[in-house]
Amino acid sequence: MNAKPHRDLVFLLDVDNTLLDNDKAKEDMAAKLLDILGKDGAERFWDLYEEVRKDLDVVSYPETLTRFAKSWKDKLVAERAADLINNWPYTSYVYSGTLPAIRHMENMGEVAILSDGDDDYQPRKIANAGLADAVGPDDLLIYTHKETCFPEVMQRMPGDHYVLVDDKERLLALAKEQLGSKLTTVWVRQGKYAHDPKQYRKPDPDITIETIGDICDLSKQDFLGLKRDA
């Protein structure tokens, strides 16, 4: 992707548990997989899921499905599981305030998605949720670990000031350490990581909100340096 035109304000939005309820999506997916695979099959699938996460250092449903298909005797059932996961209706899990928040941010600057994930399933997931269309296909940035890629992100999305919106406070703190006053961090207290004290570290977020829809209550000046808790 070529670099975008230089903007005075660039918003970088996480996806899982920030724009869509990934915890609920995974919970519902696990229930459906249990129906399809049974207890032994479901346990095998999630064991492989964690094995893949450890081996590749990223969640990868495609690799998990590949390993499961090779190891599971009932190939038709394995195909049903793959069909379920590959066609999961993520649009049903987009938070109600997400699209209004994106439109509000677009009135103030450039808006892009910056997501962790594998380079196969994650972009399909974001597209299936309607989020790629919401920001535009050229504004979709996916890295295995985005906290290691901010120099490249800034080259691709040049701006005077950046706003990072995420449910993981630890990641926001890491980004703040790297970008300093050039970055405003917005912590959205949604999802399991937002409520896990072990995931917290200094420095504190610049702005804390309870839901993604609360973005609509913030002005451009808030993002350019006024620290405020919702």
mmCIF file with all atom_site columns, C-alpha atoms in Angstrom:
data_model
loop_
_atom_site.group_PDB
_atom_site.id
_atom_site.type_symbol
_atom_site.label_atom_id
_atom_site.label_alt_id
_atom_site.label_comp_id
_atom_site.label_asym_id
_atom_site.label_entity_id
_atom_site.label_seq_id
_atom_site.pdbx_PDB_ins_code
_atom_site.Cartn_x
_atom_site.Cartn_y
_atom_site.Cartn_z
_atom_site.occupancy
_atom_site.B_iso_or_equiv
_atom_site.pdbx_formal_charge
_atom_site.auth_seq_id
_atom_site.auth_comp_id
_atom_site.auth_asym_id
_atom_site.auth_atom_id
_atom_site.pdbx_PDB_model_num
ATOM 1   C CA . MET A 1 1   ? 0.000   0.000   0.000  1.00 0.00 ? 1   MET A CA 1
ATOM 2   C CA . ASN A 1 2   ? 1.321   3.451   -0.943 1.00 0.00 ? 2   ASN A CA 1
ATOM 3   C CA . ALA A 1 3   ? 1.563   6.172   1.669  1.00 0.00 ? 3   ALA A CA 1
ATOM 4   C CA . LYS A 1 4   ? -1.547  8.267   2.213  1.00 0.00 ? 4   LYS A CA 1
ATOM 5   C CA . PRO A 1 5   ? -1.531  12.087  1.949  1.00 0.00 ? 5   PRO A CA 1
ATOM 6   C CA . HIS A 1 6   ? -0.148  13.819  5.044  1.00 0.00 ? 6   HIS A CA 1
ATOM 7   C CA . ARG A 1 7   ? -2.872  14.668  7.591  1.00 0.00 ? 7   ARG A CA 1
ATOM 8   C CA . ASP A 1 8   ? -2.800  16.672  10.783 1.00 0.00 ? 8   ASP A CA 1
ATOM 9   C CA . LEU A 1 9   ? -4.617  13.921  12.714 1.00 0.00 ? 9   LEU A CA 1
ATOM 10  C CA . VAL A 1 10  ? -4.579  10.152  12.096 1.00 0.00 ? 10  VAL A CA 1
ATOM 11  C CA . PHE A 1 11  ? -6.743  7.683   14.044 1.00 0.00 ? 11  PHE A CA 1
ATOM 12  C CA . LEU A 1 12  ? -5.536  4.067   14.352 1.00 0.00 ? 12  LEU A CA 1
ATOM 13  C CA . LEU A 1 13  ? -8.264  1.682   15.507 1.00 0.00 ? 13  LEU A CA 1
ATOM 14  C CA . ASP A 1 14  ? -7.880  -1.784  16.969 1.00 0.00 ? 14  ASP A CA 1
ATOM 15  C CA . VAL A 1 15  ? -10.551 -4.351  16.019 1.00 0.00 ? 15  VAL A CA 1
ATOM 16  C CA . ASP A 1 16  ? -10.991 -7.206  18.504 1.00 0.00 ? 16  ASP A CA 1
ATOM 17  C CA . ASN A 1 17  ? -12.943 -6.028  21.565 1.00 0.00 ? 17  ASN A CA 1
ATOM 18  C CA . THR A 1 18  ? -12.537 -2.454  20.352 1.00 0.00 ? 18  THR A CA 1
ATOM 19  C CA . LEU A 1 19  ? -14.762 -2.340  17.254 1.00 0.00 ? 19  LEU A CA 1
ATOM 20  C CA . LEU A 1 20  ? -16.346 -5.764  17.614 1.00 0.00 ? 20  LEU A CA 1
ATOM 21  C CA . ASP A 1 21  ? -17.118 -8.077  20.521 1.00 0.00 ? 21  ASP A CA 1
ATOM 22  C CA . ASN A 1 22  ? -14.522 -10.755 19.846 1.00 0.00 ? 22  ASN A CA 1
ATOM 23  C CA . ASP A 1 23  ? -15.004 -12.392 23.256 1.00 0.00 ? 23  ASP A CA 1
ATOM 24  C CA . LYS A 1 24  ? -18.673 -13.034 22.487 1.00 0.00 ? 24  LYS A CA 1
ATOM 25  C CA . ALA A 1 25  ? -17.911 -14.154 18.946 1.00 0.00 ? 25  ALA A CA 1
ATOM 26  C CA . LYS A 1 26  ? -15.408 -16.734 20.201 1.00 0.00 ? 26  LYS A CA 1
ATOM 27  C CA . GLU A 1 27  ? -17.787 -17.913 22.927 1.00 0.00 ? 27  GLU A CA 1
ATOM 28  C CA . ASP A 1 28  ? -20.582 -18.453 20.407 1.00 0.00 ? 28  ASP A CA 1
ATOM 29  C CA . MET A 1 29  ? -18.216 -20.084 17.939 1.00 0.00 ? 29  MET A CA 1
ATOM 30  C CA . ALA A 1 30  ? -17.024 -22.503 20.639 1.00 0.00 ? 30  ALA A CA 1
ATOM 31  C CA . ALA A 1 31  ? -20.628 -23.506 21.388 1.00 0.00 ? 31  ALA A CA 1
ATOM 32  C CA . LYS A 1 32  ? -21.316 -24.223 17.698 1.00 0.00 ? 32  LYS A CA 1
ATOM 33  C CA . LEU A 1 33  ? -18.070 -26.171 17.356 1.00 0.00 ? 33  LEU A CA 1
ATOM 34  C CA . LEU A 1 34  ? -19.047 -28.282 20.347 1.00 0.00 ? 34  LEU A CA 1
ATOM 35  C CA . ASP A 1 35  ? -22.310 -29.138 18.588 1.00 0.00 ? 35  ASP A CA 1
ATOM 36  C CA . ILE A 1 36  ? -20.454 -30.124 15.400 1.00 0.00 ? 36  ILE A CA 1
ATOM 37  C CA . LEU A 1 37  ? -17.381 -31.839 16.823 1.00 0.00 ? 37  LEU A CA 1
ATOM 38  C CA . GLY A 1 38  ? -18.558 -33.185 20.155 1.00 0.00 ? 38  GLY A CA 1
ATOM 39  C CA . LYS A 1 39  ? -16.575 -32.881 23.364 1.00 0.00 ? 39  LYS A CA 1
ATOM 40  C CA . ASP A 1 40  ? -13.458 -34.738 22.184 1.00 0.00 ? 40  ASP A CA 1
ATOM 41  C CA . GLY A 1 41  ? -13.329 -32.969 18.838 1.00 0.00 ? 41  GLY A CA 1
ATOM 42  C CA . ALA A 1 42  ? -13.854 -29.539 20.352 1.00 0.00 ? 42  ALA A CA 1
ATOM 43  C CA . GLU A 1 43  ? -11.137 -30.138 22.936 1.00 0.00 ? 43  GLU A CA 1
ATOM 44  C CA . ARG A 1 44  ? -8.791  -31.277 20.181 1.00 0.00 ? 44  ARG A CA 1
ATOM 45  C CA . PHE A 1 45  ? -9.554  -28.182 18.122 1.00 0.00 ? 45  PHE A CA 1
ATOM 46  C CA . TRP A 1 46  ? -8.868  -25.724 20.943 1.00 0.00 ? 46  TRP A CA 1
ATOM 47  C CA . ASP A 1 47  ? -5.729  -27.600 21.976 1.00 0.00 ? 47  ASP A CA 1
ATOM 48  C CA . LEU A 1 48  ? -4.459  -27.135 18.412 1.00 0.00 ? 48  LEU A CA 1
ATOM 49  C CA . TYR A 1 49  ? -5.537  -23.489 18.500 1.00 0.00 ? 49  TYR A CA 1
ATOM 50  C CA . GLU A 1 50  ? -3.241  -22.898 21.491 1.00 0.00 ? 50  GLU A CA 1
ATOM 51  C CA . GLU A 1 51  ? -0.482  -25.004 19.938 1.00 0.00 ? 51  GLU A CA 1
ATOM 52  C CA . VAL A 1 52  ? -0.592  -22.845 16.796 1.00 0.00 ? 52  VAL A CA 1
ATOM 53  C CA . ARG A 1 53  ? -0.608  -19.650 18.855 1.00 0.00 ? 53  ARG A CA 1
ATOM 54  C CA . LYS A 1 54  ? 2.563   -20.848 20.589 1.00 0.00 ? 54  LYS A CA 1
ATOM 55  C CA . ASP A 1 55  ? 4.271   -22.046 17.409 1.00 0.00 ? 55  ASP A CA 1
ATOM 56  C CA . LEU A 1 56  ? 3.479   -19.008 15.235 1.00 0.00 ? 56  LEU A CA 1
ATOM 57  C CA . ASP A 1 57  ? 3.221   -16.381 17.994 1.00 0.00 ? 57  ASP A CA 1
ATOM 58  C CA . VAL A 1 58  ? -0.163  -15.369 16.587 1.00 0.00 ? 58  VAL A CA 1
ATOM 59  C CA . VAL A 1 59  ? -3.706  -16.761 16.527 1.00 0.00 ? 59  VAL A CA 1
ATOM 60  C CA . SER A 1 60  ? -4.306  -18.475 13.175 1.00 0.00 ? 60  SER A CA 1
ATOM 61  C CA . TYR A 1 61  ? -7.606  -20.188 12.441 1.00 0.00 ? 61  TYR A CA 1
ATOM 62  C CA . PRO A 1 62  ? -6.389  -21.319 8.976  1.00 0.00 ? 62  PRO A CA 1
ATOM 63  C CA . GLU A 1 63  ? -3.399  -23.175 10.424 1.00 0.00 ? 63  GLU A CA 1
ATOM 64  C CA . THR A 1 64  ? -5.525  -24.561 13.267 1.00 0.00 ? 64  THR A CA 1
ATOM 65  C CA . LEU A 1 65  ? -8.067  -25.877 10.758 1.00 0.00 ? 65  LEU A CA 1
ATOM 66  C CA . THR A 1 66  ? -5.302  -27.396 8.625  1.00 0.00 ? 66  THR A CA 1
ATOM 67  C CA . ARG A 1 67  ? -3.820  -29.265 11.589 1.00 0.00 ? 67  ARG A CA 1
ATOM 68  C CA . PHE A 1 68  ? -7.243  -30.336 12.775 1.00 0.00 ? 68  PHE A CA 1
ATOM 69  C CA . ALA A 1 69  ? -8.226  -31.710 9.360  1.00 0.00 ? 69  ALA A CA 1
ATOM 70  C CA . LYS A 1 70  ? -5.008  -33.740 9.203  1.00 0.00 ? 70  LYS A CA 1
ATOM 71  C CA . SER A 1 71  ? -5.488  -35.197 12.669 1.00 0.00 ? 71  SER A CA 1
ATOM 72  C CA . TRP A 1 72  ? -9.246  -35.821 12.788 1.00 0.00 ? 72  TRP A CA 1
ATOM 73  C CA . LYS A 1 73  ? -10.638 -39.047 11.366 1.00 0.00 ? 73  LYS A CA 1
ATOM 74  C CA . ASP A 1 74  ? -14.053 -37.701 10.288 1.00 0.00 ? 74  ASP A CA 1
ATOM 75  C CA . LYS A 1 75  ? -13.151 -35.461 7.338  1.00 0.00 ? 75  LYS A CA 1
ATOM 76  C CA . LEU A 1 76  ? -16.740 -34.370 6.665  1.00 0.00 ? 76  LEU A CA 1
ATOM 77  C CA . VAL A 1 77  ? -17.098 -33.125 10.209 1.00 0.00 ? 77  VAL A CA 1
ATOM 78  C CA . ALA A 1 78  ? -13.750 -31.316 9.914  1.00 0.00 ? 78  ALA A CA 1
ATOM 79  C CA . GLU A 1 79  ? -15.033 -29.631 6.750  1.00 0.00 ? 79  GLU A CA 1
ATOM 80  C CA . ARG A 1 80  ? -18.182 -28.518 8.574  1.00 0.00 ? 80  ARG A CA 1
ATOM 81  C CA . ALA A 1 81  ? -16.034 -26.980 11.291 1.00 0.00 ? 81  ALA A CA 1
ATOM 82  C CA . ALA A 1 82  ? -13.936 -25.152 8.692  1.00 0.00 ? 82  ALA A CA 1
ATOM 83  C CA . ASP A 1 83  ? -17.056 -23.863 6.949  1.00 0.00 ? 83  ASP A CA 1
ATOM 84  C CA . LEU A 1 84  ? -18.423 -22.591 10.250 1.00 0.00 ? 84  LEU A CA 1
ATOM 85  C CA . ILE A 1 85  ? -15.263 -20.680 11.129 1.00 0.00 ? 85  ILE A CA 1
ATOM 86  C CA . ASN A 1 86  ? -14.559 -19.333 7.653  1.00 0.00 ? 86  ASN A CA 1
ATOM 87  C CA . ASN A 1 87  ? -18.089 -17.969 7.319  1.00 0.00 ? 87  ASN A CA 1
ATOM 88  C CA . TRP A 1 88  ? -18.630 -16.767 10.866 1.00 0.00 ? 88  TRP A CA 1
ATOM 89  C CA . PRO A 1 89  ? -21.066 -13.782 10.857 1.00 0.00 ? 89  PRO A CA 1
ATOM 90  C CA . TYR A 1 90  ? -18.796 -11.192 12.455 1.00 0.00 ? 90  TYR A CA 1
ATOM 91  C CA . THR A 1 91  ? -21.084 -8.390  11.344 1.00 0.00 ? 91  THR A CA 1
ATOM 92  C CA . SER A 1 92  ? -23.423 -9.498  14.149 1.00 0.00 ? 92  SER A CA 1
ATOM 93  C CA . TYR A 1 93  ? -20.721 -8.723  16.725 1.00 0.00 ? 93  TYR A CA 1
ATOM 94  C CA . VAL A 1 94  ? -19.817 -5.167  15.711 1.00 0.00 ? 94  VAL A CA 1
ATOM 95  C CA . TYR A 1 95  ? -20.486 -2.892  18.683 1.00 0.00 ? 95  TYR A CA 1
ATOM 96  C CA . SER A 1 96  ? -23.508 -0.647  18.168 1.00 0.00 ? 96  SER A CA 1
ATOM 97  C CA . GLY A 1 97  ? -21.413 2.497   18.598 1.00 0.00 ? 97  GLY A CA 1
ATOM 98  C CA . THR A 1 98  ? -18.678 1.517   16.155 1.00 0.00 ? 98  THR A CA 1
ATOM 99  C CA . LEU A 1 99  ? -19.954 2.996   12.906 1.00 0.00 ? 99  LEU A CA 1
ATOM 100 C CA . PRO A 1 100 ? -21.066 6.312   14.453 1.00 0.00 ? 100 PRO A CA 1
ATOM 101 C CA . ALA A 1 101 ? -17.634 6.551   16.119 1.00 0.00 ? 101 ALA A CA 1
ATOM 102 C CA . ILE A 1 102 ? -15.839 5.951   12.805 1.00 0.00 ? 102 ILE A CA 1
ATOM 103 C CA . ARG A 1 103 ? -17.939 8.618   11.076 1.00 0.00 ? 103 ARG A CA 1
ATOM 104 C CA . HIS A 1 104 ? -17.223 11.062  13.933 1.00 0.00 ? 104 HIS A CA 1
ATOM 105 C CA . MET A 1 105 ? -13.471 10.467  13.686 1.00 0.00 ? 105 MET A CA 1
ATOM 106 C CA . GLU A 1 106 ? -13.552 10.852  9.901  1.00 0.00 ? 106 GLU A CA 1
ATOM 107 C CA . ASN A 1 107 ? -14.819 14.389  10.419 1.00 0.00 ? 107 ASN A CA 1
ATOM 108 C CA . MET A 1 108 ? -11.612 15.169  12.311 1.00 0.00 ? 108 MET A CA 1
ATOM 109 C CA . GLY A 1 109 ? -8.901  13.274  10.423 1.00 0.00 ? 109 GLY A CA 1
ATOM 110 C CA . GLU A 1 110 ? -7.786  10.138  8.627  1.00 0.00 ? 110 GLU A CA 1
ATOM 111 C CA . VAL A 1 111 ? -9.133  6.851   10.063 1.00 0.00 ? 111 VAL A CA 1
ATOM 112 C CA . ALA A 1 112 ? -7.437  3.472   9.644  1.00 0.00 ? 112 ALA A CA 1
ATOM 113 C CA . ILE A 1 113 ? -7.699  0.047   11.211 1.00 0.00 ? 113 ILE A CA 1
ATOM 114 C CA . LEU A 1 114 ? -4.507  -1.188  12.875 1.00 0.00 ? 114 LEU A CA 1
ATOM 115 C CA . SER A 1 115 ? -4.962  -4.798  13.941 1.00 0.00 ? 115 SER A CA 1
ATOM 116 C CA . ASP A 1 116 ? -2.945  -7.710  15.225 1.00 0.00 ? 116 ASP A CA 1
ATOM 117 C CA . GLY A 1 117 ? -3.510  -11.045 13.515 1.00 0.00 ? 117 GLY A CA 1
ATOM 118 C CA . ASP A 1 118 ? -2.541  -13.460 10.777 1.00 0.00 ? 118 ASP A CA 1
ATOM 119 C CA . ASP A 1 119 ? -2.462  -12.166 7.208  1.00 0.00 ? 119 ASP A CA 1
ATOM 120 C CA . ASP A 1 120 ? -5.197  -14.524 5.962  1.00 0.00 ? 120 ASP A CA 1
ATOM 121 C CA . TYR A 1 121 ? -8.106  -14.848 8.389  1.00 0.00 ? 121 TYR A CA 1
ATOM 122 C CA . GLN A 1 122 ? -7.860  -11.448 10.077 1.00 0.00 ? 122 GLN A CA 1
ATOM 123 C CA . PRO A 1 123 ? -8.437  -9.351  6.917  1.00 0.00 ? 123 PRO A CA 1
ATOM 124 C CA . ARG A 1 124 ? -11.292 -11.661 5.897  1.00 0.00 ? 124 ARG A CA 1
ATOM 125 C CA . LYS A 1 125 ? -12.777 -11.326 9.363  1.00 0.00 ? 125 LYS A CA 1
ATOM 126 C CA . ILE A 1 126 ? -12.573 -7.534  9.216  1.00 0.00 ? 126 ILE A CA 1
ATOM 127 C CA . ALA A 1 127 ? -14.136 -7.526  5.751  1.00 0.00 ? 127 ALA A CA 1
ATOM 128 C CA . ASN A 1 128 ? -16.899 -9.928  6.825  1.00 0.00 ? 128 ASN A CA 1
ATOM 129 C CA . ALA A 1 129 ? -17.709 -7.610  9.730  1.00 0.00 ? 129 ALA A CA 1
ATOM 130 C CA . GLY A 1 130 ? -18.145 -4.686  7.318  1.00 0.00 ? 130 GLY A CA 1
ATOM 131 C CA . LEU A 1 131 ? -15.281 -2.793  8.931  1.00 0.00 ? 131 LEU A CA 1
ATOM 132 C CA . ALA A 1 132 ? -13.055 -2.735  5.851  1.00 0.00 ? 132 ALA A CA 1
ATOM 133 C CA . ASP A 1 133 ? -15.834 -0.975  3.957  1.00 0.00 ? 133 ASP A CA 1
ATOM 134 C CA . ALA A 1 134 ? -16.360 1.389   6.888  1.00 0.00 ? 134 ALA A CA 1
ATOM 135 C CA . VAL A 1 135 ? -12.796 2.763   6.739  1.00 0.00 ? 135 VAL A CA 1
ATOM 136 C CA . GLY A 1 136 ? -11.887 1.882   3.144  1.00 0.00 ? 136 GLY A CA 1
ATOM 137 C CA . PRO A 1 137 ? -9.771  -1.044  1.886  1.00 0.00 ? 137 PRO A CA 1
ATOM 138 C CA . ASP A 1 138 ? -6.621  1.107   1.670  1.00 0.00 ? 138 ASP A CA 1
ATOM 139 C CA . ASP A 1 139 ? -6.862  1.931   5.372  1.00 0.00 ? 139 ASP A CA 1
ATOM 140 C CA . LEU A 1 140 ? -6.433  -1.605  6.690  1.00 0.00 ? 140 LEU A CA 1
ATOM 141 C CA . LEU A 1 141 ? -3.106  -2.370  8.395  1.00 0.00 ? 141 LEU A CA 1
ATOM 142 C CA . ILE A 1 142 ? -2.508  -5.819  9.905  1.00 0.00 ? 142 ILE A CA 1
ATOM 143 C CA . TYR A 1 143 ? 0.640   -6.969  11.689 1.00 0.00 ? 143 TYR A CA 1
ATOM 144 C CA . THR A 1 144 ? 1.502   -9.993  13.790 1.00 0.00 ? 144 THR A CA 1
ATOM 145 C CA . HIS A 1 145 ? 2.506   -7.606  16.580 1.00 0.00 ? 145 HIS A CA 1
ATOM 146 C CA . LYS A 1 146 ? 1.583   -4.025  15.761 1.00 0.00 ? 146 LYS A CA 1
ATOM 147 C CA . GLU A 1 147 ? 3.533   -2.579  18.686 1.00 0.00 ? 147 GLU A CA 1
ATOM 148 C CA . THR A 1 148 ? 6.742   -3.450  16.790 1.00 0.00 ? 148 THR A CA 1
ATOM 149 C CA . CYS A 1 149 ? 5.663   -1.719  13.577 1.00 0.00 ? 149 CYS A CA 1
ATOM 150 C CA . PHE A 1 150 ? 4.893   1.910   14.418 1.00 0.00 ? 150 PHE A CA 1
ATOM 151 C CA . PRO A 1 151 ? 7.681   3.373   12.222 1.00 0.00 ? 151 PRO A CA 1
ATOM 152 C CA . GLU A 1 152 ? 6.197   1.576   9.202  1.00 0.00 ? 152 GLU A CA 1
ATOM 153 C CA . VAL A 1 153 ? 2.655   2.549   10.219 1.00 0.00 ? 153 VAL A CA 1
ATOM 154 C CA . MET A 1 154 ? 3.682   6.205   10.361 1.00 0.00 ? 154 MET A CA 1
ATOM 155 C CA . GLN A 1 155 ? 5.250   5.953   6.913  1.00 0.00 ? 155 GLN A CA 1
ATOM 156 C CA . ARG A 1 156 ? 2.090   4.442   5.495  1.00 0.00 ? 156 ARG A CA 1
ATOM 157 C CA . MET A 1 157 ? -0.218  6.869   7.329  1.00 0.00 ? 157 MET A CA 1
ATOM 158 C CA . PRO A 1 158 ? 1.787   10.123  7.613  1.00 0.00 ? 158 PRO A CA 1
ATOM 159 C CA . GLY A 1 159 ? 0.455   12.667  10.066 1.00 0.00 ? 159 GLY A CA 1
ATOM 160 C CA . ASP A 1 160 ? 1.326   15.388  12.551 1.00 0.00 ? 160 ASP A CA 1
ATOM 161 C CA . HIS A 1 161 ? -0.433  13.618  15.431 1.00 0.00 ? 161 HIS A CA 1
ATOM 162 C CA . TYR A 1 162 ? -1.757  10.113  16.002 1.00 0.00 ? 162 TYR A CA 1
ATOM 163 C CA . VAL A 1 163 ? -4.564  8.635   18.098 1.00 0.00 ? 163 VAL A CA 1
ATOM 164 C CA . LEU A 1 164 ? -4.399  4.943   19.009 1.00 0.00 ? 164 LEU A CA 1
ATOM 165 C CA . VAL A 1 165 ? -7.685  3.400   20.159 1.00 0.00 ? 165 VAL A CA 1
ATOM 166 C CA . ASP A 1 166 ? -7.389  -0.040  21.792 1.00 0.00 ? 166 ASP A CA 1
ATOM 167 C CA . ASP A 1 167 ? -8.815  -2.278  24.529 1.00 0.00 ? 167 ASP A CA 1
ATOM 168 C CA . LYS A 1 168 ? -5.335  -3.398  25.641 1.00 0.00 ? 168 LYS A CA 1
ATOM 169 C CA . GLU A 1 169 ? -3.906  -0.843  28.033 1.00 0.00 ? 169 GLU A CA 1
ATOM 170 C CA . ARG A 1 170 ? -0.514  -2.560  27.960 1.00 0.00 ? 170 ARG A CA 1
ATOM 171 C CA . LEU A 1 171 ? -0.228  -2.043  24.210 1.00 0.00 ? 171 LEU A CA 1
ATOM 172 C CA . LEU A 1 172 ? -1.230  1.598   24.534 1.00 0.00 ? 172 LEU A CA 1
ATOM 173 C CA . ALA A 1 173 ? 1.497   2.096   27.125 1.00 0.00 ? 173 ALA A CA 1
ATOM 174 C CA . LEU A 1 174 ? 4.103   0.506   24.849 1.00 0.00 ? 174 LEU A CA 1
ATOM 175 C CA . ALA A 1 175 ? 3.030   2.756   21.988 1.00 0.00 ? 175 ALA A CA 1
ATOM 176 C CA . LYS A 1 176 ? 3.184   5.845   24.204 1.00 0.00 ? 176 LYS A CA 1
ATOM 177 C CA . GLU A 1 177 ? 6.723   4.978   25.249 1.00 0.00 ? 177 GLU A CA 1
ATOM 178 C CA . GLN A 1 178 ? 7.727   4.900   21.575 1.00 0.00 ? 178 GLN A CA 1
ATOM 179 C CA . LEU A 1 179 ? 5.836   7.906   20.178 1.00 0.00 ? 179 LEU A CA 1
ATOM 180 C CA . GLY A 1 180 ? 5.572   10.184  23.215 1.00 0.00 ? 180 GLY A CA 1
ATOM 181 C CA . SER A 1 181 ? 3.734   13.476  22.679 1.00 0.00 ? 181 SER A CA 1
ATOM 182 C CA . LYS A 1 182 ? 3.090   12.632  19.033 1.00 0.00 ? 182 LYS A CA 1
ATOM 183 C CA . LEU A 1 183 ? 0.483   10.066  20.201 1.00 0.00 ? 183 LEU A CA 1
ATOM 184 C CA . THR A 1 184 ? -2.763  10.247  22.153 1.00 0.00 ? 184 THR A CA 1
ATOM 185 C CA . THR A 1 185 ? -3.810  6.897   23.608 1.00 0.00 ? 185 THR A CA 1
ATOM 186 C CA . VAL A 1 186 ? -7.487  6.026   24.041 1.00 0.00 ? 186 VAL A CA 1
ATOM 187 C CA . TRP A 1 187 ? -8.309  3.039   26.226 1.00 0.00 ? 187 TRP A CA 1
ATOM 188 C CA . VAL A 1 188 ? -11.697 1.461   25.522 1.00 0.00 ? 188 VAL A CA 1
ATOM 189 C CA . ARG A 1 189 ? -12.660 -0.594  28.573 1.00 0.00 ? 189 ARG A CA 1
ATOM 190 C CA . GLN A 1 190 ? -14.342 -3.414  26.660 1.00 0.00 ? 190 GLN A CA 1
ATOM 191 C CA . GLY A 1 191 ? -13.458 -7.119  26.650 1.00 0.00 ? 191 GLY A CA 1
ATOM 192 C CA . LYS A 1 192 ? -11.549 -9.411  28.958 1.00 0.00 ? 192 LYS A CA 1
ATOM 193 C CA . TYR A 1 193 ? -8.141  -7.752  28.652 1.00 0.00 ? 193 TYR A CA 1
ATOM 194 C CA . ALA A 1 194 ? -9.518  -4.354  29.669 1.00 0.00 ? 194 ALA A CA 1
ATOM 195 C CA . HIS A 1 195 ? -10.627 -5.821  32.997 1.00 0.00 ? 195 HIS A CA 1
ATOM 196 C CA . ASP A 1 196 ? -7.504  -7.860  33.755 1.00 0.00 ? 196 ASP A CA 1
ATOM 197 C CA . PRO A 1 197 ? -5.170  -5.979  36.147 1.00 0.00 ? 197 PRO A CA 1
ATOM 198 C CA . LYS A 1 198 ? -2.230  -8.055  34.906 1.00 0.00 ? 198 LYS A CA 1
ATOM 199 C CA . GLN A 1 199 ? -2.620  -6.387  31.504 1.00 0.00 ? 199 GLN A CA 1
ATOM 200 C CA . TYR A 1 200 ? -2.047  -2.907  32.944 1.00 0.00 ? 200 TYR A CA 1
ATOM 201 C CA . ARG A 1 201 ? 1.223   -0.958  32.926 1.00 0.00 ? 201 ARG A CA 1
ATOM 202 C CA . LYS A 1 202 ? 2.406   2.645   33.013 1.00 0.00 ? 202 LYS A CA 1
ATOM 203 C CA . PRO A 1 203 ? 2.155   5.187   31.481 1.00 0.00 ? 203 PRO A CA 1
ATOM 204 C CA . ASP A 1 204 ? -1.566  5.758   31.986 1.00 0.00 ? 204 ASP A CA 1
ATOM 205 C CA . PRO A 1 205 ? -3.802  6.196   28.944 1.00 0.00 ? 205 PRO A CA 1
ATOM 206 C CA . ASP A 1 206 ? -4.419  9.781   27.874 1.00 0.00 ? 206 ASP A CA 1
ATOM 207 C CA . ILE A 1 207 ? -8.154  9.157   27.534 1.00 0.00 ? 207 ILE A CA 1
ATOM 208 C CA . THR A 1 208 ? -10.294 6.385   29.040 1.00 0.00 ? 208 THR A CA 1
ATOM 209 C CA . ILE A 1 209 ? -13.773 5.546   27.729 1.00 0.00 ? 209 ILE A CA 1
ATOM 210 C CA . GLU A 1 210 ? -16.176 2.757   28.602 1.00 0.00 ? 210 GLU A CA 1
ATOM 211 C CA . THR A 1 211 ? -17.475 1.981   25.098 1.00 0.00 ? 211 THR A CA 1
ATOM 212 C CA . ILE A 1 212 ? -16.355 2.737   21.551 1.00 0.00 ? 212 ILE A CA 1
ATOM 213 C CA . GLY A 1 213 ? -19.468 4.863   21.095 1.00 0.00 ? 213 GLY A CA 1
ATOM 214 C CA . ASP A 1 214 ? -18.132 7.314   23.692 1.00 0.00 ? 214 ASP A CA 1
ATOM 215 C CA . ILE A 1 215 ? -15.693 8.521   21.019 1.00 0.00 ? 215 ILE A CA 1
ATOM 216 C CA . CYS A 1 216 ? -18.599 10.601  19.717 1.00 0.00 ? 216 CYS A CA 1
ATOM 217 C CA . ASP A 1 217 ? -18.472 12.726  22.885 1.00 0.00 ? 217 ASP A CA 1
ATOM 218 C CA . LEU A 1 218 ? -14.881 13.803  22.205 1.00 0.00 ? 218 LEU A CA 1
ATOM 219 C CA . SER A 1 219 ? -13.686 16.744  20.125 1.00 0.00 ? 219 SER A CA 1
ATOM 220 C CA . LYS A 1 220 ? -10.601 17.196  17.986 1.00 0.00 ? 220 LYS A CA 1
ATOM 221 C CA . GLN A 1 221 ? -9.065  19.262  20.781 1.00 0.00 ? 221 GLN A CA 1
ATOM 222 C CA . ASP A 1 222 ? -9.467  16.335  23.177 1.00 0.00 ? 222 ASP A CA 1
ATOM 223 C CA . PHE A 1 223 ? -7.348  14.175  20.890 1.00 0.00 ? 223 PHE A CA 1
ATOM 224 C CA . LEU A 1 224 ? -4.717  16.859  20.410 1.00 0.00 ? 224 LEU A CA 1
ATOM 225 C CA . GLY A 1 225 ? -3.669  16.972  24.027 1.00 0.00 ? 225 GLY A CA 1
ATOM 226 C CA . LEU A 1 226 ? -6.442  17.496  26.564 1.00 0.00 ? 226 LEU A CA 1
ATOM 227 C CA . LYS A 1 227 ? -6.388  14.560  29.003 1.00 0.00 ? 227 LYS A CA 1
ATOM 228 C CA . ARG A 1 228 ? -9.900  13.589  29.966 1.00 0.00 ? 228 ARG A CA 1
ATOM 229 C CA . ASP A 1 229 ? -11.556 10.501  31.468 1.00 0.00 ? 229 ASP A CA 1
ATOM 230 C CA . ALA A 1 230 ? -15.058 9.640   30.278 1.00 0.00 ? 230 ALA A CA 1
#
